Amino acid sequence: MVRLLHLPQRDGDTLHDALKARMADLPAALLRSITWDQGTEMARHLTIAQSLGAPVYFCDSRSPWQRGSNENTNGLLLRQYFPTCIDNSDGVVGSAARSVS
């Protein structure tokens, strides 16, 4: 399962708030862990793990195979239809992804 988030700012507080809101309706049995790559917005990973009740794992640098869902979603699905330069401030990518699933 892939859930997309719009982050108006790339910082830990914004990510924490967006993740709590986006994952609120997800049953606990489906939220078993979160895997991230390296990024400054992940600075509050301990707080996020505690809030969501799921451990957070970090991928090794230059190891895209450790982020399979991320790589497949970006490369195979989203980037085919939405180039990286698209302005997603209105959430059009998330709306399109929801209509496909």
Short mmCIF file of N, CA and C in Angstrom, two decimals:
data_model
loop_
_atom_site.label_atom_id
_atom_site.label_comp_id
_atom_site.label_asym_id
_atom_site.label_seq_id
_atom_site.Cartn_x
_atom_site.Cartn_y
_atom_site.Cartn_z
N MET A 1 0.84 -1.17 0.00
CA MET A 1 0.00 0.00 0.00
C MET A 1 0.89 1.24 0.00
N VAL A 2 0.55 2.18 -0.81
CA VAL A 2 1.30 3.43 -0.88
C VAL A 2 0.36 4.57 -0.56
N ARG A 3 0.78 5.43 0.32
CA ARG A 3 0.01 6.63 0.65
C ARG A 3 0.92 7.82 0.39
N LEU A 4 0.41 8.79 -0.35
CA LEU A 4 1.21 9.96 -0.69
C LEU A 4 0.90 11.10 0.26
N LEU A 5 1.94 11.89 0.53
CA LEU A 5 1.79 13.07 1.39
C LEU A 5 2.25 14.29 0.64
N HIS A 6 1.58 15.40 0.86
CA HIS A 6 2.07 16.68 0.38
C HIS A 6 2.72 17.39 1.56
N LEU A 7 3.98 17.76 1.41
CA LEU A 7 4.69 18.48 2.47
C LEU A 7 4.95 19.90 2.01
N PRO A 8 4.24 20.87 2.55
CA PRO A 8 4.47 22.26 2.16
C PRO A 8 5.87 22.74 2.57
N GLN A 9 6.43 22.12 3.60
CA GLN A 9 7.79 22.42 4.05
C GLN A 9 8.47 21.08 4.32
N ARG A 10 9.78 21.03 4.10
CA ARG A 10 10.53 19.80 4.33
C ARG A 10 11.23 19.87 5.68
N ASP A 11 10.46 19.69 6.74
CA ASP A 11 11.03 19.69 8.08
C ASP A 11 10.31 18.62 8.92
N GLY A 12 10.90 18.29 10.05
CA GLY A 12 10.38 17.23 10.89
C GLY A 12 8.98 17.48 11.41
N ASP A 13 8.67 18.70 11.81
CA ASP A 13 7.34 19.01 12.34
C ASP A 13 6.26 18.83 11.29
N THR A 14 6.52 19.31 10.07
CA THR A 14 5.54 19.20 8.99
C THR A 14 5.31 17.73 8.64
N LEU A 15 6.39 16.96 8.54
CA LEU A 15 6.26 15.54 8.23
C LEU A 15 5.49 14.81 9.33
N HIS A 16 5.79 15.09 10.57
CA HIS A 16 5.10 14.45 11.70
C HIS A 16 3.61 14.71 11.63
N ASP A 17 3.22 15.96 11.45
CA ASP A 17 1.80 16.31 11.39
C ASP A 17 1.10 15.65 10.19
N ALA A 18 1.77 15.66 9.03
CA ALA A 18 1.18 15.08 7.82
C ALA A 18 1.03 13.56 7.95
N LEU A 19 2.04 12.90 8.52
CA LEU A 19 1.96 11.45 8.70
C LEU A 19 0.86 11.05 9.67
N LYS A 20 0.75 11.77 10.79
CA LYS A 20 -0.31 11.46 11.76
C LYS A 20 -1.68 11.59 11.12
N ALA A 21 -1.88 12.65 10.35
CA ALA A 21 -3.18 12.87 9.70
C ALA A 21 -3.45 11.81 8.63
N ARG A 22 -2.44 11.48 7.84
CA ARG A 22 -2.62 10.54 6.72
C ARG A 22 -2.80 9.10 7.19
N MET A 23 -2.19 8.74 8.30
CA MET A 23 -2.25 7.36 8.78
C MET A 23 -3.33 7.14 9.83
N ALA A 24 -4.09 8.16 10.18
CA ALA A 24 -5.08 8.07 11.26
C ALA A 24 -6.15 7.00 11.00
N ASP A 25 -6.54 6.81 9.74
CA ASP A 25 -7.60 5.84 9.45
C ASP A 25 -7.07 4.45 9.11
N LEU A 26 -5.78 4.26 9.16
CA LEU A 26 -5.18 2.97 8.82
C LEU A 26 -5.23 2.03 10.02
N PRO A 27 -5.75 0.83 9.87
CA PRO A 27 -5.77 -0.12 10.99
C PRO A 27 -4.35 -0.42 11.47
N ALA A 28 -4.19 -0.59 12.76
CA ALA A 28 -2.86 -0.83 13.35
C ALA A 28 -2.17 -2.05 12.75
N ALA A 29 -2.94 -3.05 12.36
CA ALA A 29 -2.34 -4.26 11.78
C ALA A 29 -1.65 -3.99 10.45
N LEU A 30 -2.04 -2.93 9.77
CA LEU A 30 -1.41 -2.59 8.49
C LEU A 30 -0.21 -1.66 8.63
N LEU A 31 -0.08 -1.03 9.76
CA LEU A 31 1.04 -0.11 9.98
C LEU A 31 2.05 -0.80 10.88
N ARG A 32 2.90 -1.61 10.28
CA ARG A 32 3.85 -2.40 11.07
C ARG A 32 5.23 -1.76 11.14
N SER A 33 5.64 -1.02 10.11
CA SER A 33 6.92 -0.33 10.13
C SER A 33 6.94 0.73 9.04
N ILE A 34 7.89 1.64 9.15
CA ILE A 34 8.08 2.70 8.16
C ILE A 34 9.56 2.65 7.77
N THR A 35 9.82 2.68 6.47
CA THR A 35 11.20 2.68 5.98
C THR A 35 11.45 3.95 5.20
N TRP A 36 12.51 4.67 5.58
CA TRP A 36 12.85 5.95 4.96
C TRP A 36 14.26 5.93 4.42
N ASP A 37 14.47 6.82 3.48
CA ASP A 37 15.85 7.08 3.09
C ASP A 37 16.36 8.23 3.97
N GLN A 38 17.51 8.73 3.69
CA GLN A 38 18.11 9.78 4.51
C GLN A 38 17.55 11.15 4.09
N GLY A 39 17.14 11.96 5.03
CA GLY A 39 16.62 13.29 4.73
C GLY A 39 16.41 14.07 6.01
N THR A 40 16.56 15.38 5.94
CA THR A 40 16.44 16.21 7.14
C THR A 40 15.02 16.23 7.70
N GLU A 41 14.02 15.98 6.84
CA GLU A 41 12.64 15.97 7.33
C GLU A 41 12.36 14.78 8.23
N MET A 42 13.27 13.82 8.28
CA MET A 42 13.10 12.65 9.13
C MET A 42 13.69 12.84 10.53
N ALA A 43 14.04 14.07 10.87
CA ALA A 43 14.71 14.36 12.14
C ALA A 43 13.89 13.93 13.36
N ARG A 44 12.58 13.94 13.25
CA ARG A 44 11.72 13.58 14.40
C ARG A 44 11.25 12.13 14.32
N HIS A 45 12.08 11.26 13.79
CA HIS A 45 11.67 9.87 13.58
C HIS A 45 11.30 9.17 14.88
N LEU A 46 11.92 9.50 15.99
CA LEU A 46 11.56 8.85 17.26
C LEU A 46 10.16 9.25 17.70
N THR A 47 9.83 10.52 17.55
CA THR A 47 8.50 11.00 17.90
C THR A 47 7.45 10.40 16.97
N ILE A 48 7.77 10.32 15.69
CA ILE A 48 6.84 9.74 14.72
C ILE A 48 6.60 8.26 15.03
N ALA A 49 7.68 7.54 15.33
CA ALA A 49 7.54 6.11 15.67
C ALA A 49 6.66 5.93 16.90
N GLN A 50 6.83 6.77 17.89
CA GLN A 50 6.03 6.68 19.10
C GLN A 50 4.57 7.05 18.82
N SER A 51 4.34 8.11 18.06
CA SER A 51 2.98 8.55 17.75
C SER A 51 2.19 7.51 16.97
N LEU A 52 2.86 6.88 15.99
CA LEU A 52 2.17 5.91 15.13
C LEU A 52 2.23 4.49 15.65
N GLY A 53 3.11 4.25 16.63
CA GLY A 53 3.24 2.91 17.17
C GLY A 53 3.91 1.94 16.21
N ALA A 54 4.78 2.46 15.36
CA ALA A 54 5.48 1.62 14.38
C ALA A 54 6.96 2.00 14.35
N PRO A 55 7.85 1.03 14.32
CA PRO A 55 9.27 1.36 14.26
C PRO A 55 9.64 2.00 12.92
N VAL A 56 10.65 2.85 12.94
CA VAL A 56 11.15 3.51 11.74
C VAL A 56 12.52 2.94 11.42
N TYR A 57 12.70 2.53 10.18
CA TYR A 57 13.98 2.02 9.71
C TYR A 57 14.53 2.96 8.65
N PHE A 58 15.84 3.12 8.63
CA PHE A 58 16.50 3.97 7.63
C PHE A 58 17.25 3.10 6.64
N CYS A 59 17.11 3.42 5.37
CA CYS A 59 17.84 2.69 4.32
C CYS A 59 19.28 3.17 4.28
N ASP A 60 20.14 2.28 3.84
CA ASP A 60 21.54 2.65 3.63
C ASP A 60 21.65 3.55 2.41
N SER A 61 22.64 4.44 2.43
CA SER A 61 22.88 5.30 1.28
C SER A 61 23.18 4.46 0.04
N ARG A 62 22.72 4.97 -1.08
CA ARG A 62 22.94 4.31 -2.37
C ARG A 62 22.45 2.86 -2.39
N SER A 63 21.31 2.63 -1.75
CA SER A 63 20.72 1.28 -1.71
C SER A 63 19.23 1.33 -2.06
N PRO A 64 18.91 1.64 -3.32
CA PRO A 64 17.51 1.80 -3.69
C PRO A 64 16.67 0.54 -3.52
N TRP A 65 17.30 -0.64 -3.52
CA TRP A 65 16.55 -1.88 -3.34
C TRP A 65 15.94 -1.97 -1.95
N GLN A 66 16.44 -1.17 -0.99
CA GLN A 66 15.87 -1.17 0.35
C GLN A 66 14.62 -0.30 0.43
N ARG A 67 14.33 0.42 -0.63
CA ARG A 67 13.14 1.28 -0.68
C ARG A 67 12.28 0.88 -1.88
N GLY A 68 11.96 -0.39 -1.96
CA GLY A 68 11.26 -0.91 -3.14
C GLY A 68 9.97 -0.19 -3.48
N SER A 69 9.10 0.01 -2.51
CA SER A 69 7.82 0.69 -2.79
C SER A 69 8.05 2.10 -3.28
N ASN A 70 8.97 2.80 -2.66
CA ASN A 70 9.28 4.18 -3.04
C ASN A 70 9.81 4.23 -4.47
N GLU A 71 10.79 3.40 -4.78
CA GLU A 71 11.39 3.40 -6.11
C GLU A 71 10.38 3.00 -7.18
N ASN A 72 9.59 1.98 -6.91
CA ASN A 72 8.60 1.54 -7.89
C ASN A 72 7.52 2.59 -8.11
N THR A 73 7.06 3.21 -7.03
CA THR A 73 6.02 4.22 -7.16
C THR A 73 6.54 5.43 -7.92
N ASN A 74 7.71 5.92 -7.55
CA ASN A 74 8.27 7.09 -8.23
C ASN A 74 8.63 6.79 -9.67
N GLY A 75 9.35 5.70 -9.89
CA GLY A 75 9.88 5.42 -11.21
C GLY A 75 8.87 4.86 -12.18
N LEU A 76 8.10 3.89 -11.74
CA LEU A 76 7.24 3.19 -12.67
C LEU A 76 5.86 3.83 -12.82
N LEU A 77 5.35 4.41 -11.76
CA LEU A 77 3.99 4.93 -11.84
C LEU A 77 3.94 6.45 -11.95
N LEU A 78 4.41 7.13 -10.92
CA LEU A 78 4.23 8.57 -10.88
C LEU A 78 5.04 9.32 -11.93
N ARG A 79 6.33 9.02 -12.06
CA ARG A 79 7.18 9.78 -12.98
C ARG A 79 6.84 9.55 -14.44
N GLN A 80 6.17 8.44 -14.71
CA GLN A 80 5.72 8.20 -16.07
C GLN A 80 4.66 9.22 -16.47
N TYR A 81 3.84 9.63 -15.50
CA TYR A 81 2.74 10.54 -15.79
C TYR A 81 2.96 11.95 -15.26
N PHE A 82 3.76 12.08 -14.20
CA PHE A 82 3.99 13.38 -13.58
C PHE A 82 5.49 13.62 -13.47
N PRO A 83 6.06 14.48 -14.29
CA PRO A 83 7.50 14.75 -14.19
C PRO A 83 7.84 15.42 -12.86
N THR A 84 9.11 15.34 -12.47
CA THR A 84 9.54 15.88 -11.17
C THR A 84 9.32 17.38 -11.07
N CYS A 85 9.19 18.07 -12.17
CA CYS A 85 9.03 19.53 -12.13
C CYS A 85 7.58 19.97 -11.89
N ILE A 86 6.65 19.03 -11.78
CA ILE A 86 5.24 19.40 -11.60
C ILE A 86 5.01 20.06 -10.24
N ASP A 87 4.16 21.07 -10.23
CA ASP A 87 3.78 21.74 -9.00
C ASP A 87 2.64 20.94 -8.38
N ASN A 88 2.91 20.28 -7.26
CA ASN A 88 1.90 19.43 -6.62
C ASN A 88 1.27 20.12 -5.42
N SER A 89 1.33 21.43 -5.33
CA SER A 89 0.80 22.12 -4.16
C SER A 89 -0.71 21.96 -4.01
N ASP A 90 -1.40 21.67 -5.11
CA ASP A 90 -2.84 21.46 -5.02
C ASP A 90 -3.22 20.00 -4.84
N GLY A 91 -2.22 19.10 -4.73
CA GLY A 91 -2.48 17.70 -4.46
C GLY A 91 -2.94 16.89 -5.65
N VAL A 92 -2.70 17.37 -6.87
CA VAL A 92 -3.18 16.68 -8.07
C VAL A 92 -2.59 15.28 -8.19
N VAL A 93 -1.35 15.08 -7.80
CA VAL A 93 -0.73 13.75 -7.90
C VAL A 93 -1.44 12.77 -6.96
N GLY A 94 -1.71 13.18 -5.73
CA GLY A 94 -2.42 12.33 -4.79
C GLY A 94 -3.82 12.01 -5.26
N SER A 95 -4.52 13.01 -5.83
CA SER A 95 -5.87 12.77 -6.35
C SER A 95 -5.86 11.76 -7.47
N ALA A 96 -4.89 11.89 -8.36
CA ALA A 96 -4.78 10.95 -9.47
C ALA A 96 -4.46 9.55 -8.97
N ALA A 97 -3.56 9.45 -8.01
CA ALA A 97 -3.19 8.14 -7.47
C ALA A 97 -4.38 7.47 -6.79
N ARG A 98 -5.19 8.25 -6.07
CA ARG A 98 -6.37 7.68 -5.42
C ARG A 98 -7.38 7.19 -6.45
N SER A 99 -7.52 7.89 -7.57
CA SER A 99 -8.49 7.48 -8.57
C SER A 99 -8.06 6.22 -9.30
N VAL A 100 -6.75 5.97 -9.35
CA VAL A 100 -6.24 4.76 -10.00
C VAL A 100 -6.42 3.55 -9.12
N SER A 101 -6.25 3.72 -7.79
CA SER A 101 -6.32 2.55 -6.89
C SER A 101 -7.71 2.13 -6.55
#
